[in-house]
Short mmCIF file of C-alpha atoms in Angstrom, two decimals:
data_model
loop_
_atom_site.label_atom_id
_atom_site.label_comp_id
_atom_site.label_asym_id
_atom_site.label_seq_id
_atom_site.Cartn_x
_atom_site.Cartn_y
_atom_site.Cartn_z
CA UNK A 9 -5.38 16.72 18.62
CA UNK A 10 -5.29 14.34 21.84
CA UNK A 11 -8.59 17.06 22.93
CA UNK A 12 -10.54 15.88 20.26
CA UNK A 13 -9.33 12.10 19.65
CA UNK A 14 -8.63 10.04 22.90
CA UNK A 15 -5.46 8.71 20.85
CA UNK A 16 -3.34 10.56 19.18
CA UNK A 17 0.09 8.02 17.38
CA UNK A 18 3.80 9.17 18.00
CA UNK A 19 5.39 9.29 15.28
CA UNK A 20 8.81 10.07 14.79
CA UNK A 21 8.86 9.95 11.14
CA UNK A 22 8.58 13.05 8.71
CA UNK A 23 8.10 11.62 5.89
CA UNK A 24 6.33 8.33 4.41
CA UNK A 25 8.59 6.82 1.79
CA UNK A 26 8.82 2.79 2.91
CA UNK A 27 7.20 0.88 5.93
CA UNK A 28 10.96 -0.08 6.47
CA UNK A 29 11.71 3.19 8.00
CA UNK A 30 8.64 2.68 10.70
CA UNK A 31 8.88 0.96 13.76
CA UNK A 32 6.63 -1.80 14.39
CA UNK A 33 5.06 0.15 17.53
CA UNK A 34 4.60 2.98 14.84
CA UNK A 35 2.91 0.95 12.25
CA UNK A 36 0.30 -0.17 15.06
CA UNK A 37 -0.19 3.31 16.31
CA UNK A 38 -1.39 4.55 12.78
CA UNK A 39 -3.19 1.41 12.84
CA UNK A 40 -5.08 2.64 15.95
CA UNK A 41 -5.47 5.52 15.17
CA UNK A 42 -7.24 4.57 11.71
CA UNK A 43 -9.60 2.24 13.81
CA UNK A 44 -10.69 6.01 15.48
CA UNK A 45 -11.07 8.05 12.36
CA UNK A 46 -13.36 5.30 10.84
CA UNK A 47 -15.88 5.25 13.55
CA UNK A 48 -19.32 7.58 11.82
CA UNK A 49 -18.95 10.06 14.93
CA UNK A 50 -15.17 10.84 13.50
CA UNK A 51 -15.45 11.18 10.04
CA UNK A 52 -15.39 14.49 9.64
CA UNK A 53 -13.09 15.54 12.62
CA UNK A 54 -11.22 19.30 11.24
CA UNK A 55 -7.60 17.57 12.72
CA UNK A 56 -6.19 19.52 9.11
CA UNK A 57 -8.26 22.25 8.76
CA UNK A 58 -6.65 25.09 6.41
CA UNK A 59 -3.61 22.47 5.34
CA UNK A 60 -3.14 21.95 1.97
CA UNK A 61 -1.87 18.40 0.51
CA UNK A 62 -0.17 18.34 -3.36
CA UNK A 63 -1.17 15.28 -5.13
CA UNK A 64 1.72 14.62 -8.35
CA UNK A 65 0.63 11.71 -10.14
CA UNK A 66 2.82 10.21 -12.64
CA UNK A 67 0.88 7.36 -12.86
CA UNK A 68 -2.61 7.21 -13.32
CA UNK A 69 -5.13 6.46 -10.15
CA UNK A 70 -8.23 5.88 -8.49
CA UNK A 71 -8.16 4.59 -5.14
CA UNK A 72 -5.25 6.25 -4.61
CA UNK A 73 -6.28 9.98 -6.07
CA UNK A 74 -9.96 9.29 -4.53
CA UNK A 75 -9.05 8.11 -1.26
CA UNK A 76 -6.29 11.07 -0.15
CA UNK A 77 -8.47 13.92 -1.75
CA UNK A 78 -11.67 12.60 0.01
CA UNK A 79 -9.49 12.32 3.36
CA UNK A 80 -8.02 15.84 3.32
CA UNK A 81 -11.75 16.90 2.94
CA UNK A 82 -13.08 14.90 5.58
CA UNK A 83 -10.38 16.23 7.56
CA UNK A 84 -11.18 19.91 7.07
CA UNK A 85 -8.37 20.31 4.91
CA UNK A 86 -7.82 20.64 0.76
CA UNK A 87 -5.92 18.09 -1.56
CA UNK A 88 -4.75 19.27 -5.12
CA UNK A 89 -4.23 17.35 -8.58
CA UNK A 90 -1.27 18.31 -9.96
CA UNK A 91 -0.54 15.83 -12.66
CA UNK A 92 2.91 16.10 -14.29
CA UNK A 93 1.69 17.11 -17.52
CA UNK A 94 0.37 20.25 -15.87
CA UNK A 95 3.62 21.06 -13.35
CA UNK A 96 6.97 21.88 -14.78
CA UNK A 97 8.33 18.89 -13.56
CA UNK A 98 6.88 17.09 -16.56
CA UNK A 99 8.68 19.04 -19.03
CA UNK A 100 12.15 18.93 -16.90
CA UNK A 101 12.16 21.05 -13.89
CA UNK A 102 14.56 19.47 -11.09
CA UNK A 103 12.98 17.48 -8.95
CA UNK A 104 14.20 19.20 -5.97
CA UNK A 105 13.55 23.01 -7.30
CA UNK A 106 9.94 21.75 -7.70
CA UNK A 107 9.98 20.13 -3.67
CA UNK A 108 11.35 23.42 -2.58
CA UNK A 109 8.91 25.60 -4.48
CA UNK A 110 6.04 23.09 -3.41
CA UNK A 111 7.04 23.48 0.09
CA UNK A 112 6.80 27.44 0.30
CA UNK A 113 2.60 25.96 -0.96
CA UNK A 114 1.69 23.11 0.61
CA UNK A 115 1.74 21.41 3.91
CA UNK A 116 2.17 18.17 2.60
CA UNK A 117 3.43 16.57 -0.84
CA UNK A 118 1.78 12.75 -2.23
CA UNK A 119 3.08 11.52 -4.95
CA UNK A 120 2.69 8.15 -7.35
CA UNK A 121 5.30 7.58 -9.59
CA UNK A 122 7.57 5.17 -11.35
CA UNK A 123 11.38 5.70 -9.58
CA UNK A 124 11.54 5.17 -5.97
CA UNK A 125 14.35 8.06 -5.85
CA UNK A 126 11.92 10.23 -7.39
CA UNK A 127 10.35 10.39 -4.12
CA UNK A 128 13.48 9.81 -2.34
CA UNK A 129 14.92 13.22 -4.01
CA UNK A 130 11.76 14.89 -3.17
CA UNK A 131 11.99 14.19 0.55
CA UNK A 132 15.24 15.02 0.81
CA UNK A 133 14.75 18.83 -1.24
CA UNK A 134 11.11 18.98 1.05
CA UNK A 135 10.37 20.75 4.08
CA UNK A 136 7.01 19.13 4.10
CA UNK A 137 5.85 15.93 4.43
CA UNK A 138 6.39 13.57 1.48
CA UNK A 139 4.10 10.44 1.04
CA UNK A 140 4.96 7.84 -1.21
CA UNK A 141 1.83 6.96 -3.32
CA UNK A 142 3.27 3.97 -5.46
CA UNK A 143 6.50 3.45 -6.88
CA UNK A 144 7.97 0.64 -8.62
CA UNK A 145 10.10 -0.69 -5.53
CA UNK A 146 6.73 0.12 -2.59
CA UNK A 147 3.40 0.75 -1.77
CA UNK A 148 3.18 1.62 1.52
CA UNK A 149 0.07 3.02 2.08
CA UNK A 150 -2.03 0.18 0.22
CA UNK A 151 -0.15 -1.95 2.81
CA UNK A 152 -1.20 0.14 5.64
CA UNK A 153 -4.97 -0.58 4.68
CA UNK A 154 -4.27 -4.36 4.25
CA UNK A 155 -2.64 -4.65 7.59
CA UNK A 156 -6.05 -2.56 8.90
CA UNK A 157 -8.05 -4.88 7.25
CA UNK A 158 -6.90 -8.15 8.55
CA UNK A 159 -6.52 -6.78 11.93
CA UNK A 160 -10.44 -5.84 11.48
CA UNK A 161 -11.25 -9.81 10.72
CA UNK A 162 -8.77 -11.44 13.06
CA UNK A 163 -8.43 -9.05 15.67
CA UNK A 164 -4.96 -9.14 15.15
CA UNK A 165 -1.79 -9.68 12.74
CA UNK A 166 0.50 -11.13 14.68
CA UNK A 167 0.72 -14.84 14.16
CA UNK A 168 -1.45 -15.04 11.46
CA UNK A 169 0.11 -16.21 7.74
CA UNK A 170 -0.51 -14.62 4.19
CA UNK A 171 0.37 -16.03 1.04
CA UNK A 172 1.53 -13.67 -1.83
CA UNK A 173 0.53 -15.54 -5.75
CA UNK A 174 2.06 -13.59 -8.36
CA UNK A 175 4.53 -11.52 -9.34
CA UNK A 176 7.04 -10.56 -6.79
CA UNK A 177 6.51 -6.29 -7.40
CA UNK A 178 6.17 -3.22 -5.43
CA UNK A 179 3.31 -5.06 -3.39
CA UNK A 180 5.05 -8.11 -2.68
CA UNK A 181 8.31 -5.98 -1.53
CA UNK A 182 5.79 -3.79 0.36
CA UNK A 183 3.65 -6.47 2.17
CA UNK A 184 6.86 -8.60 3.56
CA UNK A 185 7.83 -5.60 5.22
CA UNK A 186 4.76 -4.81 6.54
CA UNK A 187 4.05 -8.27 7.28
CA UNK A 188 7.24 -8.76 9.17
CA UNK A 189 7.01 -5.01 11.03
CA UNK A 190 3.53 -6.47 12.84
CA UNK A 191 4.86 -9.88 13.51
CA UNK A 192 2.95 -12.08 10.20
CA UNK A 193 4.62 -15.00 8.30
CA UNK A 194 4.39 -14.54 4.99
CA UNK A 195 5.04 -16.65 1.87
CA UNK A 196 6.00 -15.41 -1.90
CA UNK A 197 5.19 -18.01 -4.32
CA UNK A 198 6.39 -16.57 -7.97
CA UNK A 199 8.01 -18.19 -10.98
CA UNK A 200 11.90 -18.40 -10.88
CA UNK A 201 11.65 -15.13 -13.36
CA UNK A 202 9.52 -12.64 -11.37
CA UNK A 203 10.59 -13.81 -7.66
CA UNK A 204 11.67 -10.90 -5.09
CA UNK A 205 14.70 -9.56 -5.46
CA UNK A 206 16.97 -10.56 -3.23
CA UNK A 207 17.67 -7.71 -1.56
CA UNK A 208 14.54 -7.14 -0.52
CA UNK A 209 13.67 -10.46 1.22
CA UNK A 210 17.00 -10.21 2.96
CA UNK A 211 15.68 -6.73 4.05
CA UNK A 212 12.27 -8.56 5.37
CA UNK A 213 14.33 -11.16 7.06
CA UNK A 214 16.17 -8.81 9.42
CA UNK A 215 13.27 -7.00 9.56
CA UNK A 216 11.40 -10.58 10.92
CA UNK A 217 14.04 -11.76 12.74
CA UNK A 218 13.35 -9.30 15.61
CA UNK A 219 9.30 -9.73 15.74
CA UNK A 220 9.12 -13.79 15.18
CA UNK A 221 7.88 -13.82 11.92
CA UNK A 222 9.14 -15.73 9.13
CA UNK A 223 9.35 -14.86 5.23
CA UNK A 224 9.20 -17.96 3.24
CA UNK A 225 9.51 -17.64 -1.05
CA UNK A 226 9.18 -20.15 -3.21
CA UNK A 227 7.79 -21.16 -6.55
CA UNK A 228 4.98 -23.59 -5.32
CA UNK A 229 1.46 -21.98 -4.84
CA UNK A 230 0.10 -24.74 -3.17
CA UNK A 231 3.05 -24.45 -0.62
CA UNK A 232 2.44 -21.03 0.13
CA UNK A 233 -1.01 -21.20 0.77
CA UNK A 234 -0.89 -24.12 3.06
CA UNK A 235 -2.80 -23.29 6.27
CA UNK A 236 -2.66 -19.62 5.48
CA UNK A 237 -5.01 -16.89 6.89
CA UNK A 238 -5.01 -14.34 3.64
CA UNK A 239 -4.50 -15.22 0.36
CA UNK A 240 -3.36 -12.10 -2.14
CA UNK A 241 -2.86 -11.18 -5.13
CA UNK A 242 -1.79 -9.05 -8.06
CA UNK A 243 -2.43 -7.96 -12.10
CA UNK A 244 0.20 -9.86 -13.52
CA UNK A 245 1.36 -6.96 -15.63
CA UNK A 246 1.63 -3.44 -13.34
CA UNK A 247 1.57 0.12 -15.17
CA UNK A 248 4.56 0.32 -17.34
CA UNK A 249 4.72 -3.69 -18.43
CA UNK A 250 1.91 -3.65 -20.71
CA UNK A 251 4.19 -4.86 -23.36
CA UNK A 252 5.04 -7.90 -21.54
CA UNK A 253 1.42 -8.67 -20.95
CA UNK A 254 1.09 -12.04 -23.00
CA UNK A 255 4.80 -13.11 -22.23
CA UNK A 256 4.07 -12.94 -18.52
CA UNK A 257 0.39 -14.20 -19.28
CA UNK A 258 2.32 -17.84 -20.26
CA UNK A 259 4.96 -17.23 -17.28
CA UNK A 260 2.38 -17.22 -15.00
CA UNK A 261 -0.18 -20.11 -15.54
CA UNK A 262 -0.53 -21.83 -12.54
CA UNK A 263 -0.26 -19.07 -10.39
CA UNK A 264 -3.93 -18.01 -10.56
CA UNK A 265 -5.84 -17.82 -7.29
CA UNK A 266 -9.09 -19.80 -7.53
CA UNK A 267 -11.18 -22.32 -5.70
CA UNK A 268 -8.71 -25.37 -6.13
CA UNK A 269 -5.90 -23.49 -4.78
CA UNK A 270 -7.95 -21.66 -2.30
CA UNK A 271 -8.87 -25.24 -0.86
CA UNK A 272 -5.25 -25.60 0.78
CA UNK A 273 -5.61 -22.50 3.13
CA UNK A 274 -7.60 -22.25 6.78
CA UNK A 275 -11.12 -22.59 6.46
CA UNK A 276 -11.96 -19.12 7.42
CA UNK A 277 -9.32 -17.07 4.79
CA UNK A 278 -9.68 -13.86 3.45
CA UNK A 279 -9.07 -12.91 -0.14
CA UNK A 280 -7.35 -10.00 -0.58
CA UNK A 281 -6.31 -7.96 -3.62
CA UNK A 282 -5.11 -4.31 -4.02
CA UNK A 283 -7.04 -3.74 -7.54
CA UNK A 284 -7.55 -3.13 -10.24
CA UNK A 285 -8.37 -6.75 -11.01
CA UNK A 286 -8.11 -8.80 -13.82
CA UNK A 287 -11.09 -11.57 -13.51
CA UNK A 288 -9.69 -14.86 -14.52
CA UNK A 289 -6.02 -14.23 -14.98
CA UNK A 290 -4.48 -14.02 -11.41
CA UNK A 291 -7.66 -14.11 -9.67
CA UNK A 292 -10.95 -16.76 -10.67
CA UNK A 293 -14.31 -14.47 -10.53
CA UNK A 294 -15.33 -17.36 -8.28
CA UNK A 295 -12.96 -16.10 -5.46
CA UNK A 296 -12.69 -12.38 -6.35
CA UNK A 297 -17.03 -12.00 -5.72
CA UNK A 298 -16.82 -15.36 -3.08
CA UNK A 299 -17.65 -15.46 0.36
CA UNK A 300 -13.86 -15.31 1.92
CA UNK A 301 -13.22 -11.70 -0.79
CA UNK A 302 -12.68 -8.90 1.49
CA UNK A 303 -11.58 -6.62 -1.86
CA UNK A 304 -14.56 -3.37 -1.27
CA UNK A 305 -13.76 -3.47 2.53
CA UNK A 306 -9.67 -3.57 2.11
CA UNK A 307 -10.05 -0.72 -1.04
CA UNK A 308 -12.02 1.38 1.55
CA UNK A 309 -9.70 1.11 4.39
CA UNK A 310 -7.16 3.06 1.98
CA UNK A 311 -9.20 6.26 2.91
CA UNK A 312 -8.91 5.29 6.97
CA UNK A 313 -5.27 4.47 6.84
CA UNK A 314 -4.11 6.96 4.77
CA UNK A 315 -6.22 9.63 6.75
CA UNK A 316 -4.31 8.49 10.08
CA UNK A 317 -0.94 8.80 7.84
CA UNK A 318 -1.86 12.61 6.95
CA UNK A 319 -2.59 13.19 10.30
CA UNK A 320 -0.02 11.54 11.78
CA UNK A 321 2.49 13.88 9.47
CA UNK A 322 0.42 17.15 9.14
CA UNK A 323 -1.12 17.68 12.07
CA UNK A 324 2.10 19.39 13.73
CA UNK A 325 3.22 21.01 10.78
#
């Protein structure tokens, strides 16, 4: 690979399950090497020619579906749907009989699901390459194309500040790692209901305590914004709570990201937002289509981080 890209990352990692088990000089070396596979002369680079990657999607997709099966084409390589009302593991295969079997196909396995021990058991039964595509608990690839994207505006991520509005899910949990892992302060502001688990900012904190960032949560918005560099946010409801849709609706007034709160961060801010979006419940159409909304660039930067990821893990195979 180094003959035909002048950087190639080292990554010690098999598998992608949580930026918690990367290394901060890791995290910036897939960064790097996403910067490279996004320039026009790279695009179609044959780094995985003849691999194959399995796509299982429990949960529904576009950006996420689009974005790896375009990269393993760009790449030279194949990606295949295999959606768990097709495979045997939607009517009750093991887990790990289907990661075996997969294995003996594929040279890599993606897959977006509900239970972060769903992909946990599928690593550990893999001989592949397992990337975590969305769970409940993370979502580390959308994070890897955030941290791409701010690095793209400010040059860099270390010292800036991003405030998280919302509810305190698999993308909060997911961005205060990743925050931390590159040296970013992040704040959480949620209601008292739907703040981080505890667990997991403890988890950040460690993780922050050894590159100088700090992890602040609270339940004031305006707090969390304060001087800020990115503002983000999140559907109020993920896949799985539409029940809770109007009870949440009510928890979270306030917490919507629009021009009033937007007001209390740096002048030159960036909107971000992992979509789908929900115009004028978490996010005003004011700041989602504004100036400072860097939404199309961020959703595109999924295909350039997540080809460096498949690279970074298949390339060797």
């Amino acid at each position: 690979m180094t003959a035909i890209l002048p950087y190639a990352p080292q990554i010690a990692q098999k598998h992608m399950l949580s930026l918690k088990d990367y290394s901060s000089e890791e995290i910036l070396e897939l960064l790097e090497l996403a910067v490279e596979l996004k320039k026009p002369e790279n695009k179609t680079l044959p780094l995985l020619e003849g691999k194959v990657l399995g796509m299982i999607f429990e949960k529904s997709s576009t950006r996420t579906r689009v974005s790896f099966e375009a990269g393993m084409l760009q790449l030279g390589g194949h990606a295949m749907h295999l959606s768990t009302r097709d495979i045997q593991m939607g009517r009750g295969e093991a887990i790990s009989d289907t990661a075996q079997v997969l294995s003996g196909y594929l040279d890599g396995i993606m897959i977006r699901t509900f239970d972060q021990a769903t992909v946990q058991e599928m690593a550990d039964h893999s001989s592949v390459p397992v990337i975590n595509g969305l769970t409940d608990d993370f979502h580390p690839c959308q994070v890897l194309a955030d941290l791409l994207t701010i690095q793209e505006h400010f040059g860099s991520c270390a010292g800036k500040k991003m405030a998280y509005i919302g509810d305190a899910n698999n993308m909060a949990n997911s961005l205060m790692i990743g925050a931390a892992k590159v040296g970013m302060d992040i704040a959480i502001a949620s209601p008292a209901a739907y703040a981080p688990k505890p667990e997991m900012v403890e988890l950040a904190q460690a993780i922050a305590l050894k590159t100088g960032a700090t992890i602040l949560v609270t339940t004031d918005p305006v707090e969390a914004v304060a001087g800020c560099d990115v503002i983000y946010t999140d559907v109020w409801a993920s896949m799985g709570q539409e029940a809770e849709a109007l009870e949440r609706l009510e928890h979270f007034q306030g917490y919507q990201v629009n021009e009033e709160l937007a007001a209390h961060a740096n002048p030159n801010y960036i909107f971000m937002h992992c979509l789908p979006a929900h115009r004028e419940e978490e996010v005003s159409t004011g700041i989602l289509e504004g100036p400072h909304s860097v939404v199309f660039q961020e959703a595109e930067n999924r295909l350039h981080a997540q080809k460096a990821l498949l690279v970074a893990l298949m390339a060797g195979q």
